[in-house]
Amino acid sequence: MTIRVIIVDDQAMVRAGFAALLNAQTDIDVVGDAADGKQALEVSGRTHPDVVLMDVRMPEMDGLEAARRLLDPPIGVVHRPKVLMLTTFDVDDYVYEALRAGASGFLLKDAPPADLIAAVRVVAAGDALLAPSVTRRLIEDFARTRPAPRRDPRLRLNGLTPRETEVLELIARGLSNQQIAERLVVAEQTVKTHIGRILAKLDLRDRAQAVVLAYESGLVTPGQ
């Protein structure tokens, strides 16, 4: 199945470069682009993409607000694309809030082309882009310095079985499904089943939100 993508960035050259790279892949089709968040909402509503590559800093409406609206649409709007934030080291605060909003991860704008292609495929498949060490470091810093003001998130973990709690901890430490399966000596499909149950029980969109909750709840401690 072809992955439908829209590219949102206020620089036309960036949009053109990313589009040329992604359209060269047989399984990816760039169906639109936008120069700001406001345009992104319109283009997404018209084209129904699977993945939105979203820059953070843009005029009119920034990527964070656009991501919020795409991932929490008005009543009656069924389509919710996956959002992959494009960022640099100096926009960490935006990244944290994007993860809270349900973004599936983020990628540095100067990442190698192969990383961009892989990221689109990973996010489209329903996974979260959490493997790079920079992502783990940012999430750890987020959990350390920006505790959630909402009710105690530890209460949300009470419904998990001991094994599901263990799997959540390993997800938060950045392990892949295969690595978790090897650590627990189970089949990879079993790990996928556990993850599906964790997301359902905790009412989470994907692994990115699971990692944030694991740190906020104290299940995993930064630098541990």
PDB file of N, CA, C and O in Angstrom, residues 82-126:
ATOM      1  N   LYS A  82      -0.827  10.453  10.953  1.00  0.00           N
ATOM      2  CA  LYS A  82       0.331  10.423  11.842  1.00  0.00           C
ATOM      3  C   LYS A  82       1.128  11.706  11.589  1.00  0.00           C
ATOM      4  O   LYS A  82       1.215  12.164  10.457  1.00  0.00           O
ATOM      5  N   VAL A  83       1.682  12.283  12.635  1.00  0.00           N
ATOM      6  CA  VAL A  83       2.452  13.512  12.493  1.00  0.00           C
ATOM      7  C   VAL A  83       3.890  13.274  12.920  1.00  0.00           C
ATOM      8  O   VAL A  83       4.151  12.799  14.028  1.00  0.00           O
ATOM      9  N   LEU A  84       4.805  13.595  12.026  1.00  0.00           N
ATOM     10  CA  LEU A  84       6.235  13.486  12.296  1.00  0.00           C
ATOM     11  C   LEU A  84       6.812  14.896  12.277  1.00  0.00           C
ATOM     12  O   LEU A  84       6.805  15.569  11.250  1.00  0.00           O
ATOM     13  N   MET A  85       7.277  15.353  13.431  1.00  0.00           N
ATOM     14  CA  MET A  85       7.784  16.716  13.543  1.00  0.00           C
ATOM     15  C   MET A  85       9.203  16.812  12.987  1.00  0.00           C
ATOM     16  O   MET A  85      10.042  15.942  13.223  1.00  0.00           O
ATOM     17  N   LEU A  86       9.456  17.883  12.240  1.00  0.00           N
ATOM     18  CA  LEU A  86      10.791  18.172  11.732  1.00  0.00           C
ATOM     19  C   LEU A  86      11.354  19.307  12.575  1.00  0.00           C
ATOM     20  O   LEU A  86      10.730  20.364  12.695  1.00  0.00           O
ATOM     21  N   THR A  87      12.502  19.089  13.191  1.00  0.00           N
ATOM     22  CA  THR A  87      12.975  20.054  14.155  1.00  0.00           C
ATOM     23  C   THR A  87      14.487  20.170  14.182  1.00  0.00           C
ATOM     24  O   THR A  87      15.197  19.477  13.466  1.00  0.00           O
ATOM     25  N   THR A  88      14.961  21.062  15.041  1.00  0.00           N
ATOM     26  CA  THR A  88      16.380  21.232  15.308  1.00  0.00           C
ATOM     27  C   THR A  88      16.557  21.229  16.817  1.00  0.00           C
ATOM     28  O   THR A  88      15.577  21.210  17.567  1.00  0.00           O
ATOM     29  N   PHE A  89      17.780  21.256  17.267  1.00  0.00           N
ATOM     30  CA  PHE A  89      18.036  21.166  18.703  1.00  0.00           C
ATOM     31  C   PHE A  89      17.467  22.335  19.493  1.00  0.00           C
ATOM     32  O   PHE A  89      17.285  22.240  20.693  1.00  0.00           O
ATOM     33  N   ASP A  90      17.183  23.458  18.838  1.00  0.00           N
ATOM     34  CA  ASP A  90      16.793  24.648  19.596  1.00  0.00           C
ATOM     35  C   ASP A  90      15.291  24.803  19.752  1.00  0.00           C
ATOM     36  O   ASP A  90      14.817  25.869  20.122  1.00  0.00           O
ATOM     37  N   VAL A  91      14.509  23.767  19.481  1.00  0.00           N
ATOM     38  CA  VAL A  91      13.058  23.874  19.620  1.00  0.00           C
ATOM     39  C   VAL A  91      12.514  22.763  20.512  1.00  0.00           C
ATOM     40  O   VAL A  91      11.430  22.262  20.311  1.00  0.00           O
ATOM     41  N   ASP A  92      13.279  22.410  21.532  1.00  0.00           N
ATOM     42  CA  ASP A  92      12.893  21.290  22.380  1.00  0.00           C
ATOM     43  C   ASP A  92      11.511  21.452  23.006  1.00  0.00           C
ATOM     44  O   ASP A  92      10.739  20.502  23.089  1.00  0.00           O
ATOM     45  N   ASP A  93      11.202  22.668  23.489  1.00  0.00           N
ATOM     46  CA  ASP A  93       9.917  22.874  24.144  1.00  0.00           C
ATOM     47  C   ASP A  93       8.754  22.518  23.220  1.00  0.00           C
ATOM     48  O   ASP A  93       7.763  21.940  23.646  1.00  0.00           O
ATOM     49  N   TYR A  94       8.882  22.862  21.958  1.00  0.00           N
ATOM     50  CA  TYR A  94       7.834  22.539  21.003  1.00  0.00           C
ATOM     51  C   TYR A  94       7.710  21.023  20.823  1.00  0.00           C
ATOM     52  O   TYR A  94       6.615  20.490  20.697  1.00  0.00           O
ATOM     53  N   VAL A  95       8.846  20.350  20.800  1.00  0.00           N
ATOM     54  CA  VAL A  95       8.832  18.902  20.620  1.00  0.00           C
ATOM     55  C   VAL A  95       8.105  18.212  21.755  1.00  0.00           C
ATOM     56  O   VAL A  95       7.284  17.321  21.551  1.00  0.00           O
ATOM     57  N   TYR A  96       8.393  18.628  22.987  1.00  0.00           N
ATOM     58  CA  TYR A  96       7.726  18.013  24.136  1.00  0.00           C
ATOM     59  C   TYR A  96       6.215  18.151  24.031  1.00  0.00           C
ATOM     60  O   TYR A  96       5.465  17.201  24.248  1.00  0.00           O
ATOM     61  N   GLU A  97       5.769  19.348  23.700  1.00  0.00           N
ATOM     62  CA  GLU A  97       4.332  19.573  23.602  1.00  0.00           C
ATOM     63  C   GLU A  97       3.730  18.801  22.430  1.00  0.00           C
ATOM     64  O   GLU A  97       2.586  18.359  22.493  1.00  0.00           O
ATOM     65  N   ALA A  98       4.495  18.641  21.373  1.00  0.00           N
ATOM     66  CA  ALA A  98       4.008  17.860  20.236  1.00  0.00           C
ATOM     67  C   ALA A  98       3.814  16.402  20.624  1.00  0.00           C
ATOM     68  O   ALA A  98       2.850  15.756  20.221  1.00  0.00           O
ATOM     69  N   LEU A  99       4.733  15.862  21.418  1.00  0.00           N
ATOM     70  CA  LEU A  99       4.589  14.487  21.884  1.00  0.00           C
ATOM     71  C   LEU A  99       3.355  14.357  22.762  1.00  0.00           C
ATOM     72  O   LEU A  99       2.615  13.375  22.677  1.00  0.00           O
ATOM     73  N   ARG A 100       3.128  15.344  23.608  1.00  0.00           N
ATOM     74  CA  ARG A 100       1.918  15.326  24.439  1.00  0.00           C
ATOM     75  C   ARG A 100       0.666  15.326  23.559  1.00  0.00           C
ATOM     76  O   ARG A 100      -0.334  14.691  23.878  1.00  0.00           O
ATOM     77  N   ALA A 101       0.722  16.080  22.482  1.00  0.00           N
ATOM     78  CA  ALA A 101      -0.442  16.199  21.603  1.00  0.00           C
ATOM     79  C   ALA A 101      -0.697  14.932  20.803  1.00  0.00           C
ATOM     80  O   ALA A 101      -1.773  14.766  20.233  1.00  0.00           O
ATOM     81  N   GLY A 102       0.293  14.037  20.744  1.00  0.00           N
ATOM     82  CA  GLY A 102       0.103  12.790  20.021  1.00  0.00           C
ATOM     83  C   GLY A 102       0.965  12.610  18.798  1.00  0.00           C
ATOM     84  O   GLY A 102       0.759  11.659  18.031  1.00  0.00           O
ATOM     85  N   ALA A 103       1.939  13.507  18.583  1.00  0.00           N
ATOM     86  CA  ALA A 103       2.846  13.323  17.451  1.00  0.00           C
ATOM     87  C   ALA A 103       3.602  12.004  17.610  1.00  0.00           C
ATOM     88  O   ALA A 103       3.893  11.574  18.722  1.00  0.00           O
ATOM     89  N   SER A 104       3.902  11.380  16.503  1.00  0.00           N
ATOM     90  CA  SER A 104       4.535  10.064  16.541  1.00  0.00           C
ATOM     91  C   SER A 104       6.054  10.118  16.657  1.00  0.00           C
ATOM     92  O   SER A 104       6.717   9.091  16.553  1.00  0.00           O
ATOM     93  N   GLY A 105       6.593  11.300  16.874  1.00  0.00           N
ATOM     94  CA  GLY A 105       8.028  11.423  17.030  1.00  0.00           C
ATOM     95  C   GLY A 105       8.542  12.618  16.263  1.00  0.00           C
ATOM     96  O   GLY A 105       7.766  13.468  15.808  1.00  0.00           O
ATOM     97  N   PHE A 106       9.847  12.711  16.145  1.00  0.00           N
ATOM     98  CA  PHE A 106      10.408  13.827  15.409  1.00  0.00           C
ATOM     99  C   PHE A 106      11.750  13.453  14.818  1.00  0.00           C
ATOM    100  O   PHE A 106      12.396  12.489  15.224  1.00  0.00           O
ATOM    101  N   LEU A 107      12.142  14.246  13.839  1.00  0.00           N
ATOM    102  CA  LEU A 107      13.362  13.983  13.096  1.00  0.00           C
ATOM    103  C   LEU A 107      14.101  15.296  12.915  1.00  0.00           C
ATOM    104  O   LEU A 107      13.490  16.327  12.654  1.00  0.00           O
ATOM    105  N   LEU A 108      15.422  15.262  13.086  1.00  0.00           N
ATOM    106  CA  LEU A 108      16.213  16.463  12.851  1.00  0.00           C
ATOM    107  C   LEU A 108      16.200  16.789  11.358  1.00  0.00           C
ATOM    108  O   LEU A 108      16.314  15.904  10.515  1.00  0.00           O
ATOM    109  N   LYS A 109      16.067  18.072  11.024  1.00  0.00           N
ATOM    110  CA  LYS A 109      15.926  18.476   9.627  1.00  0.00           C
ATOM    111  C   LYS A 109      17.179  18.202   8.800  1.00  0.00           C
ATOM    112  O   LYS A 109      17.099  18.117   7.573  1.00  0.00           O
ATOM    113  N   ASP A 110      18.322  18.062   9.471  1.00  0.00           N
ATOM    114  CA  ASP A 110      19.544  17.777   8.724  1.00  0.00           C
ATOM    115  C   ASP A 110      19.909  16.293   8.742  1.00  0.00           C
ATOM    116  O   ASP A 110      21.039  15.905   8.469  1.00  0.00           O
ATOM    117  N   ALA A 111      18.921  15.441   9.059  1.00  0.00           N
ATOM    118  CA  ALA A 111      19.162  13.993   9.071  1.00  0.00           C
ATOM    119  C   ALA A 111      19.462  13.494   7.656  1.00  0.00           C
ATOM    120  O   ALA A 111      19.019  14.095   6.669  1.00  0.00           O
ATOM    121  N   PRO A 112      20.201  12.409   7.526  1.00  0.00           N
ATOM    122  CA  PRO A 112      20.486  11.839   6.203  1.00  0.00           C
ATOM    123  C   PRO A 112      19.192  11.464   5.481  1.00  0.00           C
ATOM    124  O   PRO A 112      18.194  11.118   6.129  1.00  0.00           O
ATOM    125  N   PRO A 113      19.188  11.523   4.157  1.00  0.00           N
ATOM    126  CA  PRO A 113      17.982  11.184   3.393  1.00  0.00           C
ATOM    127  C   PRO A 113      17.403   9.816   3.750  1.00  0.00           C
ATOM    128  O   PRO A 113      16.178   9.662   3.828  1.00  0.00           O
ATOM    129  N   ALA A 114      18.268   8.836   3.958  1.00  0.00           N
ATOM    130  CA  ALA A 114      17.783   7.488   4.286  1.00  0.00           C
ATOM    131  C   ALA A 114      16.993   7.487   5.585  1.00  0.00           C
ATOM    132  O   ALA A 114      16.034   6.722   5.741  1.00  0.00           O
ATOM    133  N   ASP A 115      17.377   8.355   6.536  1.00  0.00           N
ATOM    134  CA  ASP A 115      16.667   8.429   7.811  1.00  0.00           C
ATOM    135  C   ASP A 115      15.271   9.004   7.620  1.00  0.00           C
ATOM    136  O   ASP A 115      14.312   8.572   8.270  1.00  0.00           O
ATOM    137  N   LEU A 116      15.141   9.983   6.736  1.00  0.00           N
ATOM    138  CA  LEU A 116      13.825  10.565   6.467  1.00  0.00           C
ATOM    139  C   LEU A 116      12.894   9.530   5.851  1.00  0.00           C
ATOM    140  O   LEU A 116      11.741   9.387   6.273  1.00  0.00           O
ATOM    141  N   ILE A 117      13.386   8.799   4.887  1.00  0.00           N
ATOM    142  CA  ILE A 117      12.584   7.769   4.226  1.00  0.00           C
ATOM    143  C   ILE A 117      12.157   6.708   5.232  1.00  0.00           C
ATOM    144  O   ILE A 117      10.985   6.313   5.292  1.00  0.00           O
ATOM    145  N   ALA A 118      13.114   6.255   6.045  1.00  0.00           N
ATOM    146  CA  ALA A 118      12.805   5.235   7.050  1.00  0.00           C
ATOM    147  C   ALA A 118      11.803   5.752   8.066  1.00  0.00           C
ATOM    148  O   ALA A 118      10.898   5.028   8.500  1.00  0.00           O
ATOM    149  N   ALA A 119      11.941   7.031   8.449  1.00  0.00           N
ATOM    150  CA  ALA A 119      11.043   7.615   9.441  1.00  0.00           C
ATOM    151  C   ALA A 119       9.604   7.625   8.945  1.00  0.00           C
ATOM    152  O   ALA A 119       8.673   7.308   9.695  1.00  0.00           O
ATOM    153  N   VAL A 120       9.403   7.984   7.692  1.00  0.00           N
ATOM    154  CA  VAL A 120       8.057   8.004   7.127  1.00  0.00           C
ATOM    155  C   VAL A 120       7.453   6.604   7.170  1.00  0.00           C
ATOM    156  O   VAL A 120       6.283   6.423   7.537  1.00  0.00           O
ATOM    157  N   ARG A 121       8.236   5.614   6.820  1.00  0.00           N
ATOM    158  CA  ARG A 121       7.730   4.236   6.828  1.00  0.00           C
ATOM    159  C   ARG A 121       7.429   3.751   8.240  1.00  0.00           C
ATOM    160  O   ARG A 121       6.422   3.078   8.479  1.00  0.00           O
ATOM    161  N   VAL A 122       8.299   4.073   9.177  1.00  0.00           N
ATOM    162  CA  VAL A 122       8.103   3.654  10.567  1.00  0.00           C
ATOM    163  C   VAL A 122       6.819   4.259  11.138  1.00  0.00           C
ATOM    164  O   VAL A 122       5.992   3.570  11.741  1.00  0.00           O
ATOM    165  N   VAL A 123       6.641   5.551  10.937  1.00  0.00           N
ATOM    166  CA  VAL A 123       5.479   6.242  11.473  1.00  0.00           C
ATOM    167  C   VAL A 123       4.198   5.760  10.784  1.00  0.00           C
ATOM    168  O   VAL A 123       3.167   5.564  11.427  1.00  0.00           O
ATOM    169  N   ALA A 124       4.257   5.562   9.481  1.00  0.00           N
ATOM    170  CA  ALA A 124       3.072   5.093   8.749  1.00  0.00           C
ATOM    171  C   ALA A 124       2.635   3.721   9.227  1.00  0.00           C
ATOM    172  O   ALA A 124       1.444   3.395   9.217  1.00  0.00           O
ATOM    173  N   ALA A 125       3.592   2.915   9.661  1.00  0.00           N
ATOM    174  CA  ALA A 125       3.286   1.562  10.134  1.00  0.00           C
ATOM    175  C   ALA A 125       2.677   1.559  11.533  1.00  0.00           C
ATOM    176  O   ALA A 125       2.313   0.512  12.053  1.00  0.00           O
ATOM    177  N   GLY A 126       2.580   2.742  12.138  1.00  0.00           N
ATOM    178  CA  GLY A 126       1.961   2.834  13.448  1.00  0.00           C
ATOM    179  C   GLY A 126       2.947   2.823  14.594  1.00  0.00           C
ATOM    180  O   GLY A 126       2.561   2.806  15.764  1.00  0.00           O
TER     181      GLY A 126
END
